[in-house]
Amino acid sequence: ITSADAFKVTVSNIPCSPDPRVIGRKVYRSQAGTVGDYYFCYHIGTIADNTTTTYNDNSPRNTSSTDWIYNKNNTTAGITYRDGAVYTRLADYMTAFGKEALKSVTKGSTNAAFGSSALSNCTTGGGNQAFGHAAAINITTGISNCAMGYASMQGNQVGGKNVAIGDCAHRNETSASTSYNTAIGADCLRALTTNNNYNTAIGYQAGYNSQANGGIYIGYAAGYRASAGTVGNYNIVIGYSAGSSISTGAKNILIGYDVEFPTAANDNQLNIGNIIYGINMNNGSTPASTGKVGIGVAVPTERLQVSGNAFLTTDSDKFILGAGKDMTIYYDGTSGYIDLNDVAASDLHIQ
């Protein structure tokens, strides 16, 4: 560096790149009088080739603040600032790109944040991935969360093992701690509250405003509520706009286009396409001893209750009755029969 006068310095021995794709180089000047652990560099000019090795600097002091970089010893480097805000943060097992992404981390590791404010409040949480503006912005100590999409998983603080994919997916309107939830689709599983865990929603607005544990909502607006509120746990809702009347009833199964629960506040119900209904269902592997099935009957009162005719399409198909298959009723194409050979102990009573 040489100085010909008080207004110009000449920088020489500027390195050239060995990469043949380089067609120009930018020249930066460090900021004078910097105090602290970071140093700003100001862009003062451009060499428009990859051969020139000298540059005359006669620009005023600190001419630009729009194109500067963070410079620090390599042993401690890892943060890039712009206009006083953190824009990138690189460390072992941690990567952040975007304004204030992962800006608060103190101890957490294996985090990755891409997008402005992504994981910006994470302090000691680890194993989190966030992609998109404000994705997982409120996570502090939560672990192993994955959020992809604008404001996805916003509001969750210390919960873990959640997956949210889509704009505002699994977005809590207030700070809450939720875990083991999976939300795929914009606005799905939105507005959960603390301890709403083990839910799965797939589809736009699926499970929106339904606050519960263990709910499964699949399809556009399946399980959607107009306002947030507590609903029954472990409901399964599958179908376009199915279950909009979801309420406090639990362990129900609802399948079909725009279908609803027969009685929204009751438990252990089944509705498939407003054709097949069931009540008193049971979990586990034990048959439901009091369970009842209706075909065309929303609330059956018998083990099997049918509204309308039953039709056996093939001649000689039989109704078989009795625990030991003791009696059959059938039509052979010509005549109808009560088969006495199948009647236990040849007893037939007609009353």
Coordinates of C-alpha atoms in Angstrom, one line a residue:
I1 CA 0.0 0.0 0.0
T2 CA 1.4 3.4 -1.0
S3 CA 0.1 6.9 -0.6
A4 CA 0.7 9.5 -3.2
D5 CA -1.2 12.2 -1.4
A6 CA -3.6 12.7 1.4
F7 CA -6.6 11.7 -0.7
K8 CA -5.5 8.5 -2.4
V9 CA -3.8 5.2 -1.6
T10 CA -2.7 2.6 -4.1
V11 CA -3.1 -1.0 -3.2
S12 CA -0.8 -3.4 -5.0
N13 CA -0.3 -7.2 -5.2
I14 CA -4.0 -7.8 -5.3
P15 CA -4.4 -11.6 -5.8
C16 CA -6.0 -13.0 -9.0
S17 CA -8.3 -16.0 -8.9
P18 CA -7.1 -19.2 -10.4
D19 CA -10.8 -20.0 -11.3
P20 CA -11.3 -19.2 -15.0
R21 CA -15.0 -18.3 -14.3
V22 CA -14.0 -15.2 -12.3
I23 CA -14.5 -12.0 -14.4
G24 CA -14.2 -9.4 -11.7
R25 CA -13.3 -8.8 -8.0
K26 CA -14.8 -6.5 -5.4
V27 CA -12.5 -4.3 -3.2
Y28 CA -13.4 -3.7 0.5
R29 CA -12.0 -1.4 3.1
S30 CA -12.1 -2.2 6.8
Q31 CA -13.8 0.2 9.2
A32 CA -11.5 2.3 11.2
G33 CA -11.6 2.4 15.0
T34 CA -13.6 -0.8 15.4
V35 CA -14.0 -2.0 19.0
G36 CA -15.2 -5.5 19.9
D37 CA -15.2 -8.9 18.3
Y38 CA -16.4 -8.1 14.8
Y39 CA -15.1 -5.8 12.0
F40 CA -17.1 -4.3 9.2
C41 CA -15.8 -4.0 5.6
Y42 CA -17.2 -1.5 3.2
H43 CA -17.4 -2.1 -0.5
I44 CA -15.4 0.7 -2.2
G45 CA -15.1 -0.5 -5.8
T46 CA -14.8 -3.3 -8.3
I47 CA -12.0 -4.5 -10.5
A48 CA -13.7 -5.5 -13.7
D49 CA -11.2 -8.2 -14.7
N50 CA -9.2 -11.0 -13.2
T51 CA -5.7 -9.8 -14.2
T52 CA -5.2 -6.3 -12.7
T53 CA -3.2 -6.4 -9.4
T54 CA -3.4 -2.7 -8.4
Y55 CA -6.2 -0.4 -7.3
N56 CA -6.3 3.3 -6.6
D57 CA -8.5 4.1 -3.6
N58 CA -9.7 7.7 -3.5
S59 CA -13.2 7.1 -2.2
P60 CA -14.4 9.0 0.9
R61 CA -14.3 7.2 4.3
N62 CA -17.0 4.6 4.9
T63 CA -18.9 5.4 1.7
S64 CA -21.3 2.5 1.8
S65 CA -23.0 0.4 4.4
T66 CA -25.0 -1.6 2.0
D67 CA -22.4 -4.2 1.1
W68 CA -20.2 -5.1 4.0
I69 CA -19.1 -8.4 5.5
Y70 CA -18.2 -9.7 8.8
N71 CA -14.5 -10.4 9.3
K72 CA -12.9 -12.2 12.2
N73 CA -10.1 -14.6 13.0
N74 CA -10.9 -18.0 11.4
T75 CA -10.6 -19.8 14.8
T76 CA -13.7 -17.9 16.1
A77 CA -15.5 -16.8 12.9
G78 CA -19.0 -17.9 12.2
I79 CA -21.4 -15.0 12.3
T80 CA -22.3 -12.5 9.5
Y81 CA -24.0 -9.2 10.3
R82 CA -25.8 -6.7 8.2
D83 CA -27.1 -3.4 9.6
G84 CA -26.4 -4.7 13.1
A85 CA -28.5 -7.9 12.7
V86 CA -27.2 -11.5 12.4
Y87 CA -27.7 -12.9 8.9
T88 CA -25.7 -16.1 9.0
R89 CA -24.4 -18.2 11.8
L90 CA -22.1 -21.2 11.2
A91 CA -20.6 -23.5 13.8
D92 CA -20.0 -27.2 14.3
Y93 CA -23.4 -28.9 14.0
M94 CA -25.3 -25.6 13.6
T95 CA -26.2 -23.6 10.4
A96 CA -28.4 -20.5 10.1
F97 CA -29.2 -18.3 7.1
G98 CA -31.5 -15.4 7.3
K99 CA -32.0 -12.3 9.4
E100 CA -31.9 -13.2 13.1
A101 CA -32.2 -16.9 12.3
L102 CA -31.0 -18.8 15.4
K103 CA -29.8 -15.5 16.9
S104 CA -30.5 -16.5 20.6
V105 CA -28.8 -19.9 20.7
T106 CA -26.4 -20.4 23.6
K107 CA -25.9 -24.1 23.9
G108 CA -28.2 -25.9 21.5
S109 CA -26.6 -27.9 18.7
T110 CA -27.5 -29.8 15.6
N111 CA -30.0 -27.0 14.7
A112 CA -30.5 -25.7 11.1
A113 CA -32.5 -22.6 10.3
F114 CA -33.1 -21.1 6.9
G115 CA -35.3 -17.9 6.7
S116 CA -35.6 -14.7 8.6
S117 CA -36.4 -15.2 12.3
A118 CA -36.4 -19.0 11.9
L119 CA -35.7 -20.5 15.3
S120 CA -34.7 -17.1 16.5
N121 CA -35.6 -17.7 20.1
C122 CA -34.0 -21.1 20.4
T123 CA -31.5 -21.1 23.3
T124 CA -30.6 -24.6 24.3
G125 CA -32.9 -26.7 22.2
G126 CA -31.2 -29.1 19.8
G127 CA -31.9 -31.2 16.7
N128 CA -34.4 -28.6 15.3
Q129 CA -34.8 -27.8 11.6
A130 CA -36.7 -24.7 10.4
F131 CA -37.2 -23.5 6.9
G132 CA -39.2 -20.3 6.1
H133 CA -39.8 -16.9 7.6
A134 CA -40.6 -17.2 11.4
A135 CA -40.6 -21.0 11.2
A136 CA -40.5 -22.4 14.7
I137 CA -39.8 -18.9 15.9
N138 CA -40.8 -19.5 19.5
I139 CA -38.9 -22.7 20.2
T140 CA -36.6 -22.2 23.1
T141 CA -35.6 -25.5 24.6
G142 CA -37.7 -27.9 22.4
I143 CA -35.8 -30.7 20.7
S144 CA -36.1 -32.6 17.4
N145 CA -38.7 -30.4 15.7
C146 CA -39.0 -29.9 12.0
A147 CA -40.9 -26.9 10.6
M148 CA -41.1 -26.0 6.9
G149 CA -43.2 -23.0 5.7
Y150 CA -44.0 -19.5 6.8
A151 CA -44.8 -19.3 10.5
S152 CA -45.0 -23.1 10.7
M153 CA -44.9 -24.3 14.3
Q154 CA -45.1 -20.8 15.6
G155 CA -46.0 -20.5 19.3
N156 CA -44.5 -23.9 20.3
Q157 CA -41.8 -23.3 22.9
V158 CA -40.5 -26.4 24.7
G159 CA -42.4 -29.2 22.9
G160 CA -40.5 -31.8 20.9
K161 CA -40.7 -34.3 18.1
N162 CA -43.2 -32.2 16.0
V163 CA -43.3 -32.0 12.2
A164 CA -45.0 -29.1 10.5
I165 CA -44.9 -28.7 6.7
G166 CA -46.9 -25.8 5.0
D167 CA -47.6 -22.2 5.7
C168 CA -48.8 -21.8 9.3
A169 CA -49.0 -25.6 9.8
H170 CA -49.1 -26.4 13.5
R171 CA -49.2 -22.7 14.3
N172 CA -50.3 -22.0 17.9
E173 CA -52.0 -18.6 18.3
T174 CA -50.5 -18.4 21.9
S175 CA -47.4 -19.7 23.4
A176 CA -47.8 -23.4 24.1
S177 CA -45.9 -26.6 24.6
T178 CA -47.0 -29.5 22.3
S179 CA -45.2 -32.7 21.3
Y180 CA -45.3 -35.6 18.9
N181 CA -47.7 -33.8 16.4
T182 CA -47.5 -34.1 12.6
A183 CA -49.1 -31.4 10.4
I184 CA -48.8 -31.5 6.6
G185 CA -50.6 -28.8 4.8
A186 CA -51.2 -25.1 5.1
D187 CA -53.0 -24.0 8.3
C188 CA -53.5 -27.6 9.4
L189 CA -53.4 -28.5 13.1
R190 CA -53.5 -24.8 13.9
A191 CA -54.3 -23.4 17.3
L192 CA -53.3 -26.3 19.5
T193 CA -52.7 -25.5 23.1
T194 CA -50.4 -26.8 25.8
N195 CA -50.4 -30.6 26.1
N196 CA -52.2 -31.2 22.9
N197 CA -50.0 -34.1 21.7
Y198 CA -49.9 -37.0 19.3
N199 CA -52.1 -35.4 16.7
T200 CA -51.8 -36.0 12.9
A201 CA -53.3 -33.7 10.2
I202 CA -52.9 -34.0 6.5
G203 CA -54.6 -31.4 4.2
Y204 CA -55.3 -27.7 4.1
Q205 CA -56.9 -26.6 7.4
A206 CA -57.2 -30.2 8.6
G207 CA -57.6 -30.2 12.4
Y208 CA -57.8 -26.4 12.4
N209 CA -58.9 -25.2 15.9
S210 CA -59.5 -28.7 17.2
Q211 CA -57.6 -28.9 20.5
A212 CA -57.2 -32.5 21.5
N213 CA -54.8 -35.4 22.0
G214 CA -54.3 -38.2 19.5
G215 CA -56.6 -36.8 16.8
I216 CA -56.2 -37.9 13.2
Y217 CA -57.6 -35.6 10.5
I218 CA -57.0 -36.4 6.8
G219 CA -58.5 -34.3 3.9
Y220 CA -59.3 -30.7 3.1
A221 CA -60.7 -29.1 6.3
A222 CA -61.3 -32.5 8.0
G223 CA -62.0 -31.8 11.6
Y224 CA -62.1 -28.0 11.0
R225 CA -63.7 -25.8 13.6
A226 CA -64.7 -22.1 13.1
S227 CA -63.3 -21.2 16.5
A228 CA -60.7 -22.9 18.7
G229 CA -61.9 -25.2 21.4
T230 CA -61.4 -28.4 23.3
V231 CA -62.7 -31.5 21.4
G232 CA -62.6 -35.2 22.3
N233 CA -59.4 -37.2 22.1
Y234 CA -58.4 -39.9 19.7
N235 CA -61.0 -39.1 17.0
I236 CA -60.3 -40.2 13.4
V237 CA -61.8 -37.9 10.7
I238 CA -61.2 -38.7 7.1
G239 CA -62.7 -36.8 4.1
Y240 CA -63.3 -33.5 2.6
S241 CA -64.8 -31.1 5.1
A242 CA -65.7 -34.1 7.3
G243 CA -66.3 -33.5 11.0
S244 CA -67.0 -29.8 11.1
S245 CA -69.4 -30.5 14.1
I246 CA -66.6 -32.1 16.0
S247 CA -67.2 -31.6 19.7
T248 CA -66.4 -33.4 23.0
G249 CA -67.1 -36.9 21.8
A250 CA -64.0 -39.1 21.8
K251 CA -62.7 -42.2 20.1
N252 CA -65.0 -41.8 17.1
I253 CA -64.4 -42.8 13.5
L254 CA -65.8 -40.6 10.7
I255 CA -65.1 -41.3 7.0
G256 CA -66.7 -39.7 4.0
Y257 CA -67.3 -36.5 2.1
D258 CA -68.8 -33.8 4.3
V259 CA -70.1 -36.3 6.8
E260 CA -70.7 -35.6 10.5
F261 CA -70.9 -37.5 13.8
P262 CA -74.4 -38.8 14.6
T263 CA -74.2 -37.3 18.0
A264 CA -71.3 -34.9 18.3
A265 CA -70.9 -35.3 22.1
N266 CA -71.0 -39.1 22.2
D267 CA -68.0 -41.5 22.3
N268 CA -67.1 -44.6 20.3
Q269 CA -69.2 -43.9 17.3
L270 CA -68.7 -44.9 13.6
N271 CA -70.0 -43.2 10.5
I272 CA -68.9 -44.3 7.0
G273 CA -70.5 -42.2 4.3
N274 CA -73.8 -41.7 6.2
I275 CA -74.6 -45.4 5.3
I276 CA -72.8 -47.6 7.9
Y277 CA -73.0 -46.6 11.5
G278 CA -71.8 -48.0 14.8
I279 CA -72.0 -47.3 18.5
N280 CA -70.2 -48.6 21.5
M281 CA -67.0 -49.4 19.7
N282 CA -64.1 -50.8 21.7
N283 CA -60.3 -50.4 21.5
G284 CA -57.8 -53.1 21.8
S285 CA -58.4 -56.6 20.4
T286 CA -61.5 -57.6 22.4
P287 CA -64.7 -57.5 20.5
A288 CA -67.1 -54.8 21.7
S289 CA -69.7 -56.9 23.6
T290 CA -72.3 -54.1 23.5
G291 CA -71.4 -52.7 20.0
K292 CA -74.1 -52.2 17.5
V293 CA -74.0 -51.7 13.8
G294 CA -76.7 -49.9 11.7
I295 CA -77.1 -49.8 7.9
G296 CA -79.0 -46.7 7.2
V297 CA -79.7 -46.4 11.0
A298 CA -77.6 -43.7 12.7
V299 CA -78.2 -44.9 16.2
P300 CA -78.8 -48.7 16.0
T301 CA -80.5 -50.4 19.0
E302 CA -79.7 -54.0 17.9
R303 CA -76.5 -55.8 17.2
L304 CA -77.3 -55.3 13.5
Q305 CA -80.1 -53.1 12.4
V306 CA -81.0 -52.5 8.8
S307 CA -83.3 -49.9 7.3
G308 CA -84.6 -51.4 4.1
N309 CA -84.4 -54.8 2.4
A310 CA -81.5 -57.2 2.6
F311 CA -80.8 -58.9 -0.8
L312 CA -78.7 -62.1 -1.3
T313 CA -77.7 -61.8 -5.0
T314 CA -77.0 -65.5 -5.7
D315 CA -79.5 -68.4 -5.5
S316 CA -78.9 -70.8 -2.6
D317 CA -77.0 -68.1 -0.6
K318 CA -78.2 -68.7 3.0
F319 CA -79.0 -66.9 6.2
I320 CA -77.2 -69.1 8.7
L321 CA -78.4 -68.9 12.3
G322 CA -77.2 -70.2 15.6
A323 CA -73.8 -70.5 17.3
G324 CA -73.4 -73.9 15.8
K325 CA -74.8 -73.0 12.4
D326 CA -78.0 -74.7 13.5
M327 CA -80.5 -73.4 10.9
T328 CA -80.4 -72.0 7.4
I329 CA -82.9 -70.0 5.4
Y330 CA -82.4 -69.7 1.7
Y331 CA -84.0 -69.6 -1.8
D332 CA -82.7 -72.1 -4.5
G333 CA -84.0 -70.2 -7.5
T334 CA -87.4 -71.9 -7.4
S335 CA -88.5 -72.3 -3.8
G336 CA -87.8 -70.9 -0.4
Y337 CA -86.6 -73.2 2.4
I338 CA -86.1 -73.5 6.1
D339 CA -83.6 -76.4 6.0
L340 CA -84.8 -78.9 8.6
N341 CA -81.6 -80.9 8.1
D342 CA -79.7 -77.9 9.7
V343 CA -82.1 -77.5 12.6
A344 CA -80.5 -78.6 15.8
A345 CA -82.2 -81.7 17.3
S346 CA -84.8 -81.3 14.6
D347 CA -86.6 -78.7 16.7
L348 CA -88.5 -76.0 14.8
H349 CA -90.9 -73.7 16.7
I350 CA -93.2 -71.3 14.9
Q351 CA -95.0 -69.0 17.2

